[in-house]
Coordinates of C-alpha atoms in Angstrom, one line a residue:
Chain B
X67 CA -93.5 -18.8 34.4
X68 CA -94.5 -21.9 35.4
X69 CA -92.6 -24.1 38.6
X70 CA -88.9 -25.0 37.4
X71 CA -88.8 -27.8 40.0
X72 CA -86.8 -29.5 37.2
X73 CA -85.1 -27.4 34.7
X74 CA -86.0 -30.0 31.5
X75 CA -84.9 -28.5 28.1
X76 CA -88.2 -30.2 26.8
X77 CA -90.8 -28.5 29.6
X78 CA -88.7 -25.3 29.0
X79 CA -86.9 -22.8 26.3
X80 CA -83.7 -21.9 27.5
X81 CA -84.7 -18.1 28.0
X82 CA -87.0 -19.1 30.5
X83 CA -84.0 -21.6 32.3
X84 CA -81.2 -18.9 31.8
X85 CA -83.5 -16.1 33.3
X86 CA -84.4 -17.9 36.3
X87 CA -80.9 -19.0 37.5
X88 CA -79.4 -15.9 36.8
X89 CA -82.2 -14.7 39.0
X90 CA -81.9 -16.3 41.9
X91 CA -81.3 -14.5 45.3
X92 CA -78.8 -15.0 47.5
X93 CA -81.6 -15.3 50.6
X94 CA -82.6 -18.3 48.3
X95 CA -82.3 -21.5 50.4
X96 CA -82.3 -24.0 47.2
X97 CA -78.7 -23.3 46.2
X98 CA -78.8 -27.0 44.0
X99 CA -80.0 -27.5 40.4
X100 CA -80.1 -30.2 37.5
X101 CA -80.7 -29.5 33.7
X102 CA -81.9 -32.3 31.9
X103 CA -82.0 -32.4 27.9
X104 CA -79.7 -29.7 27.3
X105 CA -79.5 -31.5 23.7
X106 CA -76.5 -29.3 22.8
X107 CA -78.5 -26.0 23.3
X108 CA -76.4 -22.8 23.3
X109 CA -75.4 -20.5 26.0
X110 CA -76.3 -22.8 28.7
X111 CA -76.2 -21.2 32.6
X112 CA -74.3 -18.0 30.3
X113 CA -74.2 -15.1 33.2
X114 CA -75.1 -16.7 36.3
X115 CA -74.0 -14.6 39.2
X116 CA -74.8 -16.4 42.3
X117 CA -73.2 -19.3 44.6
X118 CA -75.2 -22.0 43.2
X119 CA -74.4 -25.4 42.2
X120 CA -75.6 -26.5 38.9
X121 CA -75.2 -29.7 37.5
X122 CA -76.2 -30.2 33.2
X123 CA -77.0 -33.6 32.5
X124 CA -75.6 -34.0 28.8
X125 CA -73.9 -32.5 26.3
X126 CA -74.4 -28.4 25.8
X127 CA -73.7 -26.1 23.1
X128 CA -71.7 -23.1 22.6
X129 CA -70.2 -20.5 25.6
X130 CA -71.9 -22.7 28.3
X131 CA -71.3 -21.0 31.8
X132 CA -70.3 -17.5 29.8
X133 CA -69.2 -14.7 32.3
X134 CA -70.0 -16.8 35.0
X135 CA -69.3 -15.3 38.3
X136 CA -69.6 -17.3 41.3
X137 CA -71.4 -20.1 40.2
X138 CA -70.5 -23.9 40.3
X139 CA -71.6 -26.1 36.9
X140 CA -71.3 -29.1 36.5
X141 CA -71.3 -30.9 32.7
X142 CA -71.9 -34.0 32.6
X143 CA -70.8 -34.6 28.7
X144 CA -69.3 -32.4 26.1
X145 CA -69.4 -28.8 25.5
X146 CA -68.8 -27.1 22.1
X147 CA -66.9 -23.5 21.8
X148 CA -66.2 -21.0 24.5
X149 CA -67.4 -22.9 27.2
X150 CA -66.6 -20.4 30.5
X151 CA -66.1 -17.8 28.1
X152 CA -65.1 -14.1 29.9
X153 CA -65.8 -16.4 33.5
X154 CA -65.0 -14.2 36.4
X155 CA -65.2 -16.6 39.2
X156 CA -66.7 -19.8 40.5
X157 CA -66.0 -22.9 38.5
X158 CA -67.2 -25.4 35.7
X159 CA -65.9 -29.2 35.2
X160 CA -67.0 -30.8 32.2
X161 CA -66.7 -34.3 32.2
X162 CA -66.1 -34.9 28.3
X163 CA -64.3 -33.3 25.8
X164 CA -64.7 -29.2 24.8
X165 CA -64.7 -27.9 21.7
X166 CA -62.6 -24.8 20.6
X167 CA -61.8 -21.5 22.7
X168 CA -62.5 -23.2 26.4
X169 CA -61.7 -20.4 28.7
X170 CA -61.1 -17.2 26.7
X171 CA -60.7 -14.2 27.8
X172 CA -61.6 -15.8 31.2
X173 CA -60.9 -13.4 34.4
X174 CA -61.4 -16.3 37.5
X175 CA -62.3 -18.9 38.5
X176 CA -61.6 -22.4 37.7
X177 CA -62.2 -24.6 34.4
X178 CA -61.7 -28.5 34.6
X179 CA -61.7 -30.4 32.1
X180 CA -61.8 -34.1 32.3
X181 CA -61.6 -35.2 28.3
X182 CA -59.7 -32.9 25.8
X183 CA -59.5 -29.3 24.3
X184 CA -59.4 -28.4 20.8
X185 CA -58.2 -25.5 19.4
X186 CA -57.1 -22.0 20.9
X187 CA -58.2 -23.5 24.5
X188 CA -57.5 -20.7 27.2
X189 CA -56.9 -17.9 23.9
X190 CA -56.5 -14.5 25.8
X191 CA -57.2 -15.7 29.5
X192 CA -56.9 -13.0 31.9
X193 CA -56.6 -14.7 35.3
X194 CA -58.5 -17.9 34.9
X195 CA -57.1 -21.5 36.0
X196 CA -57.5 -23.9 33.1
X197 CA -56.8 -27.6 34.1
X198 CA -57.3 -30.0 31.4
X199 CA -56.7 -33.8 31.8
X200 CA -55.9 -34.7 28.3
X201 CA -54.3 -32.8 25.1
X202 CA -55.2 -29.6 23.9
X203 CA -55.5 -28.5 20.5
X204 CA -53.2 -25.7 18.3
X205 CA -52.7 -22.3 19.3
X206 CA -53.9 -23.1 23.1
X207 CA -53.1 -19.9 25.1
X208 CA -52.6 -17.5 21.9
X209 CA -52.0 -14.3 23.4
X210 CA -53.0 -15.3 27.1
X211 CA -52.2 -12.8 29.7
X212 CA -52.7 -14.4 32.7
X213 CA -53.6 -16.9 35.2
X214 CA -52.4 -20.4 34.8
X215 CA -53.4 -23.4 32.1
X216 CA -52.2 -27.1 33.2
X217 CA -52.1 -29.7 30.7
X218 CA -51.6 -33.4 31.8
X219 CA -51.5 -35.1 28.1
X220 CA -49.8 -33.0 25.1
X221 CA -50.5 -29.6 22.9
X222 CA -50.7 -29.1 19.4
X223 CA -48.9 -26.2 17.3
X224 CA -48.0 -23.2 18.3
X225 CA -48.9 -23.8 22.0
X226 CA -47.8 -19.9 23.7
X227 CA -48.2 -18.3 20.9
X228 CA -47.7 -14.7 21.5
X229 CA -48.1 -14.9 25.0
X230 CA -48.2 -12.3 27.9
X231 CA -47.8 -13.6 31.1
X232 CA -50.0 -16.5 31.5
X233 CA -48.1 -19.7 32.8
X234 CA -48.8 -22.8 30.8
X235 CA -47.6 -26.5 32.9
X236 CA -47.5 -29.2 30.4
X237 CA -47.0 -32.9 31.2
X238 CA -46.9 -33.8 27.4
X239 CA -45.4 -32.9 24.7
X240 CA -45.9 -29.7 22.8
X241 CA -46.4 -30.1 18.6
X242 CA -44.5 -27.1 18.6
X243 CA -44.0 -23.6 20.7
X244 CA -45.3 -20.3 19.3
X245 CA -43.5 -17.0 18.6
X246 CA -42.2 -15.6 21.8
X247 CA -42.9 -19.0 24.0
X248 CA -40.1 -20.7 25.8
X249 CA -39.6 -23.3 28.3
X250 CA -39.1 -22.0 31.4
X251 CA -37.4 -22.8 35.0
X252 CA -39.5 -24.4 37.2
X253 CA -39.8 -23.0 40.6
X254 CA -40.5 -24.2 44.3
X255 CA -43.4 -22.3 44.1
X256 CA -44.7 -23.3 40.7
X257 CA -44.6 -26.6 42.1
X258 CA -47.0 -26.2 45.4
X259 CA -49.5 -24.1 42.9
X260 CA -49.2 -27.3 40.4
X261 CA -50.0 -29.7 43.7
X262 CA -52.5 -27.2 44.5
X263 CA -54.1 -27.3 41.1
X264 CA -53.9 -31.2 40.8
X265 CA -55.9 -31.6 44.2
X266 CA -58.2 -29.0 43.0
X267 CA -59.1 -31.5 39.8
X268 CA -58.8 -34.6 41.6
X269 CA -55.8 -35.5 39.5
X270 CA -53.3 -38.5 40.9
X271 CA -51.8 -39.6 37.7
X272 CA -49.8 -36.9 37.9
X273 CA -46.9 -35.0 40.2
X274 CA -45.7 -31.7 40.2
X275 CA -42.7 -33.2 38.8
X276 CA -44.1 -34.4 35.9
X277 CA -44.8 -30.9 34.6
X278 CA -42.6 -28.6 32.4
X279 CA -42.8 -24.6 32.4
X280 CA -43.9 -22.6 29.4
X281 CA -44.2 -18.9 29.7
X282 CA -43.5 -15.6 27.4
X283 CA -40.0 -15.0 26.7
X284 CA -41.0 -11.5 27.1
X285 CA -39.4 -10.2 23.2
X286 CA -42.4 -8.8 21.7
X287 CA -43.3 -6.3 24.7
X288 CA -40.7 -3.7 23.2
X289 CA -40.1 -2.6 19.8
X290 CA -37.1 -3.6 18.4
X291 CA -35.0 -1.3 15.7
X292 CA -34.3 -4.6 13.7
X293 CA -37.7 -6.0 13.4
X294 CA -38.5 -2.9 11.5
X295 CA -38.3 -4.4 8.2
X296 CA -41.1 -7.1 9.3
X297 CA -43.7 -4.4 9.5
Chain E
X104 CA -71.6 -18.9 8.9
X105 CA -73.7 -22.3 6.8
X106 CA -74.3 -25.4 8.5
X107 CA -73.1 -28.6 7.5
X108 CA -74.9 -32.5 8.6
X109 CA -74.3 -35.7 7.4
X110 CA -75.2 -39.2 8.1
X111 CA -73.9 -42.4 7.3
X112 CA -75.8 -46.1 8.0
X113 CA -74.2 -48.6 9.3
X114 CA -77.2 -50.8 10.4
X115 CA -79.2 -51.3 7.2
X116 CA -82.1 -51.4 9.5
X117 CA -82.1 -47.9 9.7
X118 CA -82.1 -47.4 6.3
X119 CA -85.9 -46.7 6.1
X120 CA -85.7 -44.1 8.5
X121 CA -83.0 -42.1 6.8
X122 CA -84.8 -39.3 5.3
X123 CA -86.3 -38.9 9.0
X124 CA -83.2 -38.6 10.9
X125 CA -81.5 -36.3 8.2
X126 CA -84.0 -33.9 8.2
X127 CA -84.4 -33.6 11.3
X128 CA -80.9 -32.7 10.9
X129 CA -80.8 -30.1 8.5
X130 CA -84.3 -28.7 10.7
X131 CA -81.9 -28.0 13.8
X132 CA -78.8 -26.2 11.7
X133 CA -81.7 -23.8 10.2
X134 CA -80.1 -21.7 12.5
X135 CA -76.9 -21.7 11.0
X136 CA -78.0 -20.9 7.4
X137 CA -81.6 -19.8 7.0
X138 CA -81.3 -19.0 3.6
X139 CA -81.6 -21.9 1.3
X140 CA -81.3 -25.7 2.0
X141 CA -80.2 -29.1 -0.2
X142 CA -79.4 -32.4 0.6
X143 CA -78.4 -35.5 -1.4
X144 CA -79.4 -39.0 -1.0
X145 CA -77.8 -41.9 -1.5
X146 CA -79.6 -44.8 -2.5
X147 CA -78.5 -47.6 -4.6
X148 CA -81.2 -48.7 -7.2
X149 CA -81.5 -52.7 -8.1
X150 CA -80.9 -52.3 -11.7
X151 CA -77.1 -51.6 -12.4
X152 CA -77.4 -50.1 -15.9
X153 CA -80.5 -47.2 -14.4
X154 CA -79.2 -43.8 -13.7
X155 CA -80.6 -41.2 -11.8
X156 CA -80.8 -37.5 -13.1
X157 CA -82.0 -34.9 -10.5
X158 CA -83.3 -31.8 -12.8
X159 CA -84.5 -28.6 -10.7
X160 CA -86.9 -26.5 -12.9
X161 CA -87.6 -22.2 -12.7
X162 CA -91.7 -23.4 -13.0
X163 CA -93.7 -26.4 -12.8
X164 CA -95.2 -25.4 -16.2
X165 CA -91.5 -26.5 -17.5
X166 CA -91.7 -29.6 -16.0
X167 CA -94.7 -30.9 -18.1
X168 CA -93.0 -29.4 -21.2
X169 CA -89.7 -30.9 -20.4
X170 CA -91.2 -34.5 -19.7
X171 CA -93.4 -34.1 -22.9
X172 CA -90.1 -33.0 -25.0
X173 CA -87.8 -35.9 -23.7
X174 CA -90.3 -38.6 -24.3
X175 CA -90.6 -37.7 -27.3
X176 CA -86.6 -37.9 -28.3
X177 CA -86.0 -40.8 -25.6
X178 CA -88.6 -43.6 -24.9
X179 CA -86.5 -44.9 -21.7
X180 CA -87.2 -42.1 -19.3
X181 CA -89.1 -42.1 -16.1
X182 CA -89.9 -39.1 -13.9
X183 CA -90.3 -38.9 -10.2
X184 CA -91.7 -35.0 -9.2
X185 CA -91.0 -33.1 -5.7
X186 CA -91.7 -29.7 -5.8
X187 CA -89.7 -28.0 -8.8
X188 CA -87.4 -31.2 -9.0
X189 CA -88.1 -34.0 -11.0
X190 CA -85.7 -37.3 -11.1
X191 CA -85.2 -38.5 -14.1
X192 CA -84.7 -42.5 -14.1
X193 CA -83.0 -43.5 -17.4
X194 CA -80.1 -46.0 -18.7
X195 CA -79.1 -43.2 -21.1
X196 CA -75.6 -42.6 -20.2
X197 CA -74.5 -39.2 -19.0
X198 CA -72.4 -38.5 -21.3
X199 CA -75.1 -38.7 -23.9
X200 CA -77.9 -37.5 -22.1
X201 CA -76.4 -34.5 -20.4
X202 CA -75.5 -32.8 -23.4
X203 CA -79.3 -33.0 -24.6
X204 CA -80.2 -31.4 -21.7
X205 CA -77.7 -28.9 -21.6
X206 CA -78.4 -27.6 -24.9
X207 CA -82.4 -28.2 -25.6
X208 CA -83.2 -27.0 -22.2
X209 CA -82.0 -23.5 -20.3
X210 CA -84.7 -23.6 -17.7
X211 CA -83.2 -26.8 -16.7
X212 CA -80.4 -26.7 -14.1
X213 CA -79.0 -30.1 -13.7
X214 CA -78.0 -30.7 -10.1
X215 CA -76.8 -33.9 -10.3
X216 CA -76.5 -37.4 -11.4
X217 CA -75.5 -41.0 -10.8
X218 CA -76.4 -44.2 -10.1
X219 CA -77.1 -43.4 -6.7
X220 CA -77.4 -39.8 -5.7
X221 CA -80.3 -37.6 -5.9
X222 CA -79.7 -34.1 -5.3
X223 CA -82.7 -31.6 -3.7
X224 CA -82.1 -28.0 -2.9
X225 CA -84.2 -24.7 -3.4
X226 CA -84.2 -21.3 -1.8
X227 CA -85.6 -20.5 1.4
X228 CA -85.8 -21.2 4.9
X229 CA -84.5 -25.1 6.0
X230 CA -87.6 -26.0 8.0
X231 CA -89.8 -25.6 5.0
X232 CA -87.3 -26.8 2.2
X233 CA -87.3 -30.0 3.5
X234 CA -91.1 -30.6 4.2
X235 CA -91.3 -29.3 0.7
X236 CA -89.4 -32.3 -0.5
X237 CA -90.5 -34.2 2.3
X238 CA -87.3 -35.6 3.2
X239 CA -88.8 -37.8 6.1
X240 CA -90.3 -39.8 3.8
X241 CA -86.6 -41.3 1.6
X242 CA -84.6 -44.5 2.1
X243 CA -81.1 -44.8 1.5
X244 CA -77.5 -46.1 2.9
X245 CA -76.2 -42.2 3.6
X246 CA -76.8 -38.6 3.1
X247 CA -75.3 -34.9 3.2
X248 CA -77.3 -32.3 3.8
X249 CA -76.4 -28.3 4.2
X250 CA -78.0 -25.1 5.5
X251 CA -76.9 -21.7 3.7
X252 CA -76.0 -18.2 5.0
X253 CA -75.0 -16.8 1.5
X254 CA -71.6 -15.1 1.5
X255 CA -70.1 -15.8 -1.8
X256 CA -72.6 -15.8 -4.8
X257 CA -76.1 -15.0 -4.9
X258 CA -79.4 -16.6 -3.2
X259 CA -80.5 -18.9 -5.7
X260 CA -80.8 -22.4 -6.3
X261 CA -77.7 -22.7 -7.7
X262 CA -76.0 -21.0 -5.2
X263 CA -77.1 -23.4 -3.3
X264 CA -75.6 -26.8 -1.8
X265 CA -74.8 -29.9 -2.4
X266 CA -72.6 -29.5 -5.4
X267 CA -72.5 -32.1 -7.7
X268 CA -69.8 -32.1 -10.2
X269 CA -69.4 -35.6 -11.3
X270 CA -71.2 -39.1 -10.9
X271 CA -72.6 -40.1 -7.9
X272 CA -70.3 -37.0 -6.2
X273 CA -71.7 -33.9 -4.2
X274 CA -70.2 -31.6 -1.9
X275 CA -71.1 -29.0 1.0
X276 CA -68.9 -26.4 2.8
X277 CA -68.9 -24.2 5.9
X278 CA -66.5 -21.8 4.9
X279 CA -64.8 -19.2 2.3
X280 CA -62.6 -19.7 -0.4
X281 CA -60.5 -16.5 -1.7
X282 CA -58.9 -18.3 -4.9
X283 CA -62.0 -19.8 -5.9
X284 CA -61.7 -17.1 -9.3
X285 CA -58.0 -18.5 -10.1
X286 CA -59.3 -22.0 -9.6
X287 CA -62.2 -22.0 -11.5
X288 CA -60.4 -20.4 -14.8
X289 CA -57.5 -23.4 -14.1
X290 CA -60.3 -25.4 -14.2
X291 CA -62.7 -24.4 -17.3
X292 CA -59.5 -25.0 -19.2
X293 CA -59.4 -28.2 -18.3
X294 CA -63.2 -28.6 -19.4
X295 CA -64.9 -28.2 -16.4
X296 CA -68.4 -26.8 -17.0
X297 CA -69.5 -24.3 -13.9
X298 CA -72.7 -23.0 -13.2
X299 CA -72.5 -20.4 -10.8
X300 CA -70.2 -18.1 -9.3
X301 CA -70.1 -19.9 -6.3
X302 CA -66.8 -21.2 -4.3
X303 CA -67.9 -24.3 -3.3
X304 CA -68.7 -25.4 -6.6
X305 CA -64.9 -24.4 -7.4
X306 CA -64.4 -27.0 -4.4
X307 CA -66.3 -29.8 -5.8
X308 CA -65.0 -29.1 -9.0
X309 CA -61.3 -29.5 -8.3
X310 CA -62.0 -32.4 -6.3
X311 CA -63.9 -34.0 -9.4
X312 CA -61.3 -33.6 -11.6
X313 CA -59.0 -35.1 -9.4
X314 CA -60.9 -38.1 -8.9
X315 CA -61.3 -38.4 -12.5
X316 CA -57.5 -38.5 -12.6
X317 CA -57.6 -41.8 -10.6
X318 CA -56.1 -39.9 -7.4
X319 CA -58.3 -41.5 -4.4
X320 CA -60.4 -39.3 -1.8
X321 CA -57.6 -39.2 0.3
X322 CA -55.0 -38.5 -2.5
X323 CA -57.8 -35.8 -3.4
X324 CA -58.6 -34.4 -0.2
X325 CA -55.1 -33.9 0.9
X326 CA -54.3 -31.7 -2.4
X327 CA -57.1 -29.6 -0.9
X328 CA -54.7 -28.7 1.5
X329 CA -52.3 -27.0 -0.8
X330 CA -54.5 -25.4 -3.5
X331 CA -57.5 -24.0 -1.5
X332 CA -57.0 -21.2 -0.2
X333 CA -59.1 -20.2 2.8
X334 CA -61.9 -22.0 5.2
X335 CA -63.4 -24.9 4.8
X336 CA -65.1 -27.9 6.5
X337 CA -66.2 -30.1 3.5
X338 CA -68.2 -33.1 3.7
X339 CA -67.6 -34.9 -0.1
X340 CA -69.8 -37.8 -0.4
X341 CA -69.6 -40.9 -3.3
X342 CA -71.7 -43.8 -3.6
X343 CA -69.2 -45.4 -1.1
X344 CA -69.9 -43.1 1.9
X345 CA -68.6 -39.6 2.8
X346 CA -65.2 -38.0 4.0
X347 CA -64.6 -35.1 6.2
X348 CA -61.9 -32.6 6.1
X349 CA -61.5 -29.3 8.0
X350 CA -58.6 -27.0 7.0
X351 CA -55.7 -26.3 9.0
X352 CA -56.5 -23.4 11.1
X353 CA -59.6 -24.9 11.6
X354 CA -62.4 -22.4 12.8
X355 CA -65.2 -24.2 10.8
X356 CA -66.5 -26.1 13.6
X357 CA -67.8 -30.3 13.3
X358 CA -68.6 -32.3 15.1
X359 CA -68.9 -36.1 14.9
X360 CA -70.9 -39.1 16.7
X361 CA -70.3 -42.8 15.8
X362 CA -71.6 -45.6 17.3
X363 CA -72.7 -49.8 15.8
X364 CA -75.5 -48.1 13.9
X365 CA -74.2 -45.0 12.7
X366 CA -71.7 -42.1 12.1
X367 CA -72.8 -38.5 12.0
X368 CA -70.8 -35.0 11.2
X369 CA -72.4 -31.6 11.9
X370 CA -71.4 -28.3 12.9
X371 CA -73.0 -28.5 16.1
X372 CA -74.2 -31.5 18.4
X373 CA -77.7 -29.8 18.4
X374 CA -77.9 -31.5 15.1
X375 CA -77.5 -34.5 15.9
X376 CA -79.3 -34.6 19.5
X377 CA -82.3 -36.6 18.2
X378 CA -80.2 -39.9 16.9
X379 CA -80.9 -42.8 18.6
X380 CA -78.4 -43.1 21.8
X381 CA -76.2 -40.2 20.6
X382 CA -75.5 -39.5 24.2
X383 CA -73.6 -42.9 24.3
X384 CA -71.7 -42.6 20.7
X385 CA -68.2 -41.7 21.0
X386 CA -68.4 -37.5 20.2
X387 CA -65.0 -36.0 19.1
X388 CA -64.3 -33.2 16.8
X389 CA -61.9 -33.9 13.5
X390 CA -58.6 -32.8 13.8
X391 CA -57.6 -30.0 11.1
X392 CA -55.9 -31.7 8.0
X393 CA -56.7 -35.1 8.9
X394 CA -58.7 -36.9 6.6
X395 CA -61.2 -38.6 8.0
X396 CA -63.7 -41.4 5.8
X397 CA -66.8 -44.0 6.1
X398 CA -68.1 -46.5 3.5
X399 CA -68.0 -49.6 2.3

């Protein structure tokens, strides 16, 4: 492989950029990296696992930064589906707007988002913090189990839908809730982790206050006698 | 999985260069659908009474025997040939001309028609489709082009997209329909002629004959919403422009890029990373159920 001073989608394939930053060794001094010309390539930085800082200059693909662990990226446009898909820790800030399924299944870690989300953003997020600046899209945190998305504009249908205990902070307005999503009573401590969250993303639009709770109203965990003529 | 591109001009300075930015369109979504390509054209002729028939043949020894046939029945009848299509430039109207076709020809499937539209698409992979018809090389105002994973009828021309069931009309779809059998009786009975088993020809069928019923795109489009069952991203283009529409749950992906010059729809950005300044358009992806339409 040649020298990757630059990591230039048009000097290099992506295999060849993917394998050498998920290579990299932790007695590695350079811990700092652009990509240039991503040109909406898929699977961008997908399973880094170091504490590097990569910044992509443009827009990317599918499941950019997918299972990332440790990592910092850095997106300087859009990103299409699954971007930070199954992340386990570090973080990844896009600066435009993300297509659907930001953040699922996501274990750690932080996802920013500076434009909006489409659909199903955060779907099945076990632990990740999800902080998008705009709207998101329908069915945002379908089945989510945990960890915390913060929305600072509004969500489409069905936000919560079938959700397990991830908690959802929503400046907006929400289209509609999904089955078995309520509002919920916001605590002291709800508010510190949204200050905490809001500092994080370099938000000052916004105050805790300006946030209302969403969380599962816990009625599908148990079977219930009477719902037996739904199944 | 299929994928879907289309491009509208804006600045008819680009016009000469559309063939050139939609294929290299319909190149990058190759690997969404590597199984058969098509794309239309739009290109408004000078003469107002011409129309434009596009005719894909089995064999190029049909072609001759075609051409030497029709000239004899019709003296106003001029042929362009790419690959196993030929255009057919005529003032014969449809409506007398298609019938001819229909019933002296059966090697002939006619993929469209119009005063505008021309209508290319063959089996096999993208890359070479379009070098076959050497797509860099047409002019026009807008195009639609699609990339086919087959899931719904057979690998054949005809299974292939655009879909062209009225003047100057064609559709293409990423997607599944599961009524598309229901439909398409609903629709024979109303005189619709098919020519495949495929769903999206269902599509552009029902959205024909609701045009033809004086509904608008819109008007059209949005009865999508009720009677088509299952997913769809459609890009339906006229001699106007093109419309988008993505169904309500919405897991078709599309993407779209407008700037001054030009608006674009794909299914990824990929396809649409070689337009001039695309990193500067405004990218957003269409909302499910919303309408959204370019053209004069």
């Amino acid at each position: 492989m040649g020298k990757l001073e630059d990591l230039d989608f048009k000097k290099n394939n992506l295999r060849k950029i993917n394998n050498f930053l998920q290579n990299i060794s932790y007695k590695n001094n350079r811990r700092n990296f652009i990509i240039k010309n991503p040109n909406g390539e898929h699977a961008v930085c997908a399973g880094l696992k170091e504490d590097i800082s990569v910044n992509i200059k443009g827009h990317v693909g599918y499941y950019c930064g997918g299972m990332n662990q440790k990592a910092n990226i850095i997106i300087d446009g859009n990103a299409g589906t699954g971007v930070g898909e199954n992340m386990m820790s570090g973080s990844i800030h896009v600066k435009g707007n993300v297509s659907q399924s930001a953040g699922a299944t996501a274990h750690g870690g932080t996802i920013i988002i500076d434009g909006n989300a489409s659909s199903r953003c955060g779907i099945s997020m076990k632990g990740v913090s999800i902080i998008v600046k705009g709207s998101v899209g329908h069915m945002s945190a379908f089945m989510a189990q945990s960890g915390t998305l913060l929305i600072c504009g509004n969500a489409g249908d069905a936000l919560g839908d079938s959700i397990y205990e991830t908690v959802i902070f929503l400046a907006g307005k929400p289209k509609s809730l999904g089955v078995d999503c309520e509002e919920k009573k916001m605590t002291k401590k709800d508010l510190i982790k949204i200050e905490i969250l809001l500092k994080e993303a370099n938000i000052k639009k916004f105050k805790s206050y300006n946030f209302k709770k969403y969380g599962s109203a816990r009625k599908l965990y148990n079977f219930k006698i009477d719902n037996l003529s739904e199944y | 999985m299929c994928g879907i591109v289309g491009l509208y001009l804006k600045n008819k300075k680009l016009h000469s260069k559309l063939g050139f930015f939609l294929s290299g369109m319909i190149d990058n979504m190759s690997s969404r659908g590597p199984d058969s390509a098509g794309f239309a054209i739009y290109n408004n002729l000078k003469s107002k009474n011409i129309y434009k028939y596009s005719l894909s043949f089995k064999n190029n020894a049909s072609i001759k025997s075609f051409q030497k046939e029709a000239t004899k029945n019709f003296k106003d009848l001029k042929f362009t040939n790419i690959s196993d299509h030929t255009i057919v430039f005529s003032s014969l109207l449809p409506s007398k001309f298609i019938p001819y076709l229909r019933s002296n020809f059966k090697n002939i499937s006619i993929v469209g028609y119009g005063k505008s539209i021309e209508i290319f698409k063959q089996v096999g992979n993208p890359k070479k489709v379009v070098k076959k018809f050497k797509l860099d090389k047409f002019y026009g105002s807008h195009g639609i082009g699609h990339t086919r994973m087959a899931t719904e009828s057979a690998i054949t021309t005809e299974g292939s997209h655009p879909y062209s069931t009225g003047e100057d009309e064609c559709l293409v779809h990423n997607g599944s329909l599961s009524n598309h059998n229901n439909l398409r009786r609903k629709l024979i009975k109303k005189g619709k002629i098919f020519n495949s088993l495929n769903d999206t020809e269902v599509a552009a069928g029902y959205i024909s004959q609701k045009l033809s019923e004086k509904k608008s795109i819109k008007k059209s489009l949005t009865s999508c919403l009720n009677d088509l069952d299952g997913f769809y991203t459609f890009i339906l283009g006229t001699n106007r422009g093109f419309a988008v529409l993505r169904d309500e749950i919405a897991c078709k992906p599309a993407v779209i890029a407008e700037n001054k010059d030009y608006v674009a729809v794909a299914s990824e950005f990929q396809a649409m990373a070689h337009l001039p300044n695309v990193n500067k358009a405004n990218i957003y992806e269409p909302e499910p159920g919303v309408i959204y339409k370019w053209g004069n």
